[in-house]
Amino acid sequence: LMVAVGGAIGAGGRYLLGGWLQAQLGPGFPWGTFVINVLGSLAIGLVLGISGRGGLSPGASLFLATGVLGGFTTFSAFSYETLQLLSRGAVGVSLLNGFGQIFAGAAAAYVGFLGSRLG
């Protein structure tokens, strides 16, 4: 139940933030998905880092990491949007999106993990 409630919260947040970002930044690049995946990666680094130090209960960690962040991040949308860019012939933008989100997401998770150790 905690995972389902967290997933609903995360999915709602993804929908609202993703739509807002696309409206602000335009349709030329999937900024909503990109930013959400990087923010989700940062957040999961923080959550799992804090959890690993015993700063979160297993239930809270499950709610946040699996529920909220699992519903918030959008890897399937990322995959589809990258393929759509490629199919439209935007090879450079497709590569930027694909590699950019992977690199930025991994870097953000690392920064989040390091940030969890500051407190």
PDB file of C-alpha atoms in Angstrom:
ATOM      1  CA  LEU A   1       0.000   0.000   0.000  1.00  0.00           C
ATOM      2  CA  MET A   2       2.855   2.402   0.826  1.00  0.00           C
ATOM      3  CA  VAL A   3       4.459   1.778  -2.569  1.00  0.00           C
ATOM      4  CA  ALA A   4       1.138   2.322  -4.376  1.00  0.00           C
ATOM      5  CA  VAL A   5       0.440   5.595  -2.559  1.00  0.00           C
ATOM      6  CA  GLY A   6       4.007   6.762  -3.156  1.00  0.00           C
ATOM      7  CA  GLY A   7       3.724   5.802  -6.820  1.00  0.00           C
ATOM      8  CA  ALA A   8       0.563   7.868  -7.181  1.00  0.00           C
ATOM      9  CA  ILE A   9       2.292  10.863  -5.610  1.00  0.00           C
ATOM     10  CA  GLY A  10       5.340  10.455  -7.839  1.00  0.00           C
ATOM     11  CA  ALA A  11       3.300   9.970 -11.021  1.00  0.00           C
ATOM     12  CA  GLY A  12       1.212  13.048 -10.254  1.00  0.00           C
ATOM     13  CA  GLY A  13       4.346  15.079  -9.643  1.00  0.00           C
ATOM     14  CA  ARG A  14       5.882  13.821 -12.875  1.00  0.00           C
ATOM     15  CA  TYR A  15       2.784  14.774 -14.842  1.00  0.00           C
ATOM     16  CA  LEU A  16       2.594  18.272 -13.384  1.00  0.00           C
ATOM     17  CA  LEU A  17       6.306  19.103 -13.531  1.00  0.00           C
ATOM     18  CA  GLY A  18       6.845  17.497 -16.940  1.00  0.00           C
ATOM     19  CA  GLY A  19       3.929  19.357 -18.490  1.00  0.00           C
ATOM     20  CA  TRP A  20       5.004  22.644 -16.972  1.00  0.00           C
ATOM     21  CA  LEU A  21       8.609  22.265 -18.155  1.00  0.00           C
ATOM     22  CA  GLN A  22       7.558  21.390 -21.706  1.00  0.00           C
ATOM     23  CA  ALA A  23       5.221  24.389 -21.794  1.00  0.00           C
ATOM     24  CA  GLN A  24       8.015  26.672 -20.580  1.00  0.00           C
ATOM     25  CA  LEU A  25      10.845  25.296 -22.718  1.00  0.00           C
ATOM     26  CA  GLY A  26       9.070  24.187 -25.896  1.00  0.00           C
ATOM     27  CA  PRO A  27       8.742  20.944 -27.839  1.00  0.00           C
ATOM     28  CA  GLY A  28      12.184  20.819 -29.499  1.00  0.00           C
ATOM     29  CA  PHE A  29      13.730  18.657 -26.780  1.00  0.00           C
ATOM     30  CA  PRO A  30      12.078  16.460 -24.128  1.00  0.00           C
ATOM     31  CA  TRP A  31      13.154  18.704 -21.244  1.00  0.00           C
ATOM     32  CA  GLY A  32      10.389  17.496 -18.940  1.00  0.00           C
ATOM     33  CA  THR A  33      11.587  13.897 -19.053  1.00  0.00           C
ATOM     34  CA  PHE A  34      15.242  14.925 -18.931  1.00  0.00           C
ATOM     35  CA  VAL A  35      14.872  17.119 -15.840  1.00  0.00           C
ATOM     36  CA  ILE A  36      12.601  14.617 -14.073  1.00  0.00           C
ATOM     37  CA  ASN A  37      15.051  11.762 -14.626  1.00  0.00           C
ATOM     38  CA  VAL A  38      17.978  13.833 -13.322  1.00  0.00           C
ATOM     39  CA  LEU A  39      16.000  15.092 -10.301  1.00  0.00           C
ATOM     40  CA  GLY A  40      14.782  11.562  -9.588  1.00  0.00           C
ATOM     41  CA  SER A  41      18.344  10.273  -9.775  1.00  0.00           C
ATOM     42  CA  LEU A  42      19.531  12.967  -7.371  1.00  0.00           C
ATOM     43  CA  ALA A  43      16.686  12.187  -4.986  1.00  0.00           C
ATOM     44  CA  ILE A  44      17.238   8.426  -5.044  1.00  0.00           C
ATOM     45  CA  GLY A  45      20.924   8.971  -4.283  1.00  0.00           C
ATOM     46  CA  LEU A  46      19.930  11.037  -1.258  1.00  0.00           C
ATOM     47  CA  VAL A  47      17.228   8.622  -0.091  1.00  0.00           C
ATOM     48  CA  LEU A  48      19.336   5.485  -0.423  1.00  0.00           C
ATOM     49  CA  GLY A  49      22.400   7.177   1.073  1.00  0.00           C
ATOM     50  CA  ILE A  50      20.412   8.328   4.100  1.00  0.00           C
ATOM     51  CA  SER A  51      18.718   4.950   4.348  1.00  0.00           C
ATOM     52  CA  GLY A  52      22.074   3.159   4.216  1.00  0.00           C
ATOM     53  CA  ARG A  53      23.229   5.175   7.238  1.00  0.00           C
ATOM     54  CA  GLY A  54      20.135   4.147   9.146  1.00  0.00           C
ATOM     55  CA  GLY A  55      18.521   7.573   8.788  1.00  0.00           C
ATOM     56  CA  LEU A  56      15.307   6.172   7.305  1.00  0.00           C
ATOM     57  CA  SER A  57      13.234   3.202   8.312  1.00  0.00           C
ATOM     58  CA  PRO A  58      12.897   0.398   5.752  1.00  0.00           C
ATOM     59  CA  GLY A  59       9.254   1.407   5.271  1.00  0.00           C
ATOM     60  CA  ALA A  60      10.117   5.049   4.605  1.00  0.00           C
ATOM     61  CA  SER A  61      12.855   4.030   2.197  1.00  0.00           C
ATOM     62  CA  LEU A  62      10.451   1.713   0.345  1.00  0.00           C
ATOM     63  CA  PHE A  63       7.791   4.447   0.179  1.00  0.00           C
ATOM     64  CA  LEU A  64      10.225   7.068  -1.122  1.00  0.00           C
ATOM     65  CA  ALA A  65      12.584   5.091  -3.383  1.00  0.00           C
ATOM     66  CA  THR A  66      10.258   2.489  -4.850  1.00  0.00           C
ATOM     67  CA  GLY A  67       6.962   4.353  -4.562  1.00  0.00           C
ATOM     68  CA  VAL A  68       7.458   8.092  -4.992  1.00  0.00           C
ATOM     69  CA  LEU A  69      10.628   8.029  -7.075  1.00  0.00           C
ATOM     70  CA  GLY A  70       9.580   4.948  -9.031  1.00  0.00           C
ATOM     71  CA  GLY A  71       6.424   6.797 -10.027  1.00  0.00           C
ATOM     72  CA  PHE A  72       8.254  10.077 -10.604  1.00  0.00           C
ATOM     73  CA  THR A  73      11.077   8.991 -12.907  1.00  0.00           C
ATOM     74  CA  THR A  74      10.230   8.273 -16.496  1.00  0.00           C
ATOM     75  CA  PHE A  75      12.642   5.832 -18.058  1.00  0.00           C
ATOM     76  CA  SER A  76      10.047   4.377 -20.421  1.00  0.00           C
ATOM     77  CA  ALA A  77       9.145   7.880 -21.627  1.00  0.00           C
ATOM     78  CA  PHE A  78      12.859   8.640 -22.006  1.00  0.00           C
ATOM     79  CA  SER A  79      13.315   5.555 -24.197  1.00  0.00           C
ATOM     80  CA  TYR A  80      10.317   6.382 -26.371  1.00  0.00           C
ATOM     81  CA  GLU A  81      11.230  10.057 -26.795  1.00  0.00           C
ATOM     82  CA  THR A  82      14.799   9.144 -27.732  1.00  0.00           C
ATOM     83  CA  LEU A  83      13.493   6.722 -30.369  1.00  0.00           C
ATOM     84  CA  GLN A  84      11.055   9.355 -31.673  1.00  0.00           C
ATOM     85  CA  LEU A  85      13.880  11.876 -32.085  1.00  0.00           C
ATOM     86  CA  LEU A  86      15.916   9.277 -33.953  1.00  0.00           C
ATOM     87  CA  SER A  87      13.002   8.311 -36.197  1.00  0.00           C
ATOM     88  CA  ARG A  88      12.539  11.997 -37.136  1.00  0.00           C
ATOM     89  CA  GLY A  89      16.154  12.102 -38.272  1.00  0.00           C
ATOM     90  CA  ALA A  90      17.350  14.191 -35.320  1.00  0.00           C
ATOM     91  CA  VAL A  91      20.331  11.928 -34.704  1.00  0.00           C
ATOM     92  CA  GLY A  92      22.411  14.483 -32.794  1.00  0.00           C
ATOM     93  CA  VAL A  93      19.532  15.516 -30.538  1.00  0.00           C
ATOM     94  CA  SER A  94      18.634  11.859 -29.982  1.00  0.00           C
ATOM     95  CA  LEU A  95      22.203  11.073 -28.925  1.00  0.00           C
ATOM     96  CA  LEU A  96      22.316  14.159 -26.697  1.00  0.00           C
ATOM     97  CA  ASN A  97      19.088  13.079 -25.021  1.00  0.00           C
ATOM     98  CA  GLY A  98      20.125   9.448 -24.616  1.00  0.00           C
ATOM     99  CA  PHE A  99      23.652   9.915 -23.371  1.00  0.00           C
ATOM    100  CA  GLY A 100      22.870  13.184 -21.594  1.00  0.00           C
ATOM    101  CA  GLN A 101      20.168  11.675 -19.403  1.00  0.00           C
ATOM    102  CA  ILE A 102      22.233   8.604 -18.598  1.00  0.00           C
ATOM    103  CA  PHE A 103      25.322  10.649 -17.689  1.00  0.00           C
ATOM    104  CA  ALA A 104      23.446  13.415 -15.874  1.00  0.00           C
ATOM    105  CA  GLY A 105      21.272  10.884 -14.038  1.00  0.00           C
ATOM    106  CA  ALA A 106      24.249   8.842 -12.838  1.00  0.00           C
ATOM    107  CA  ALA A 107      26.119  12.002 -11.842  1.00  0.00           C
ATOM    108  CA  ALA A 108      23.061  13.322  -9.993  1.00  0.00           C
ATOM    109  CA  ALA A 109      22.636  10.029  -8.111  1.00  0.00           C
ATOM    110  CA  TYR A 110      26.287  10.246  -7.059  1.00  0.00           C
ATOM    111  CA  VAL A 111      25.908  13.869  -5.931  1.00  0.00           C
ATOM    112  CA  GLY A 112      22.776  12.922  -4.013  1.00  0.00           C
ATOM    113  CA  PHE A 113      24.592  10.053  -2.329  1.00  0.00           C
ATOM    114  CA  LEU A 114      27.483  12.322  -1.384  1.00  0.00           C
ATOM    115  CA  GLY A 115      25.024  14.937  -0.159  1.00  0.00           C
ATOM    116  CA  SER A 116      23.420  12.368   2.115  1.00  0.00           C
ATOM    117  CA  ARG A 117      26.720  12.057   3.962  1.00  0.00           C
ATOM    118  CA  LEU A 118      26.938  15.762   4.823  1.00  0.00           C
ATOM    119  CA  GLY A 119      24.444  15.597   7.650  1.00  0.00           C
TER     120      GLY A 119
END
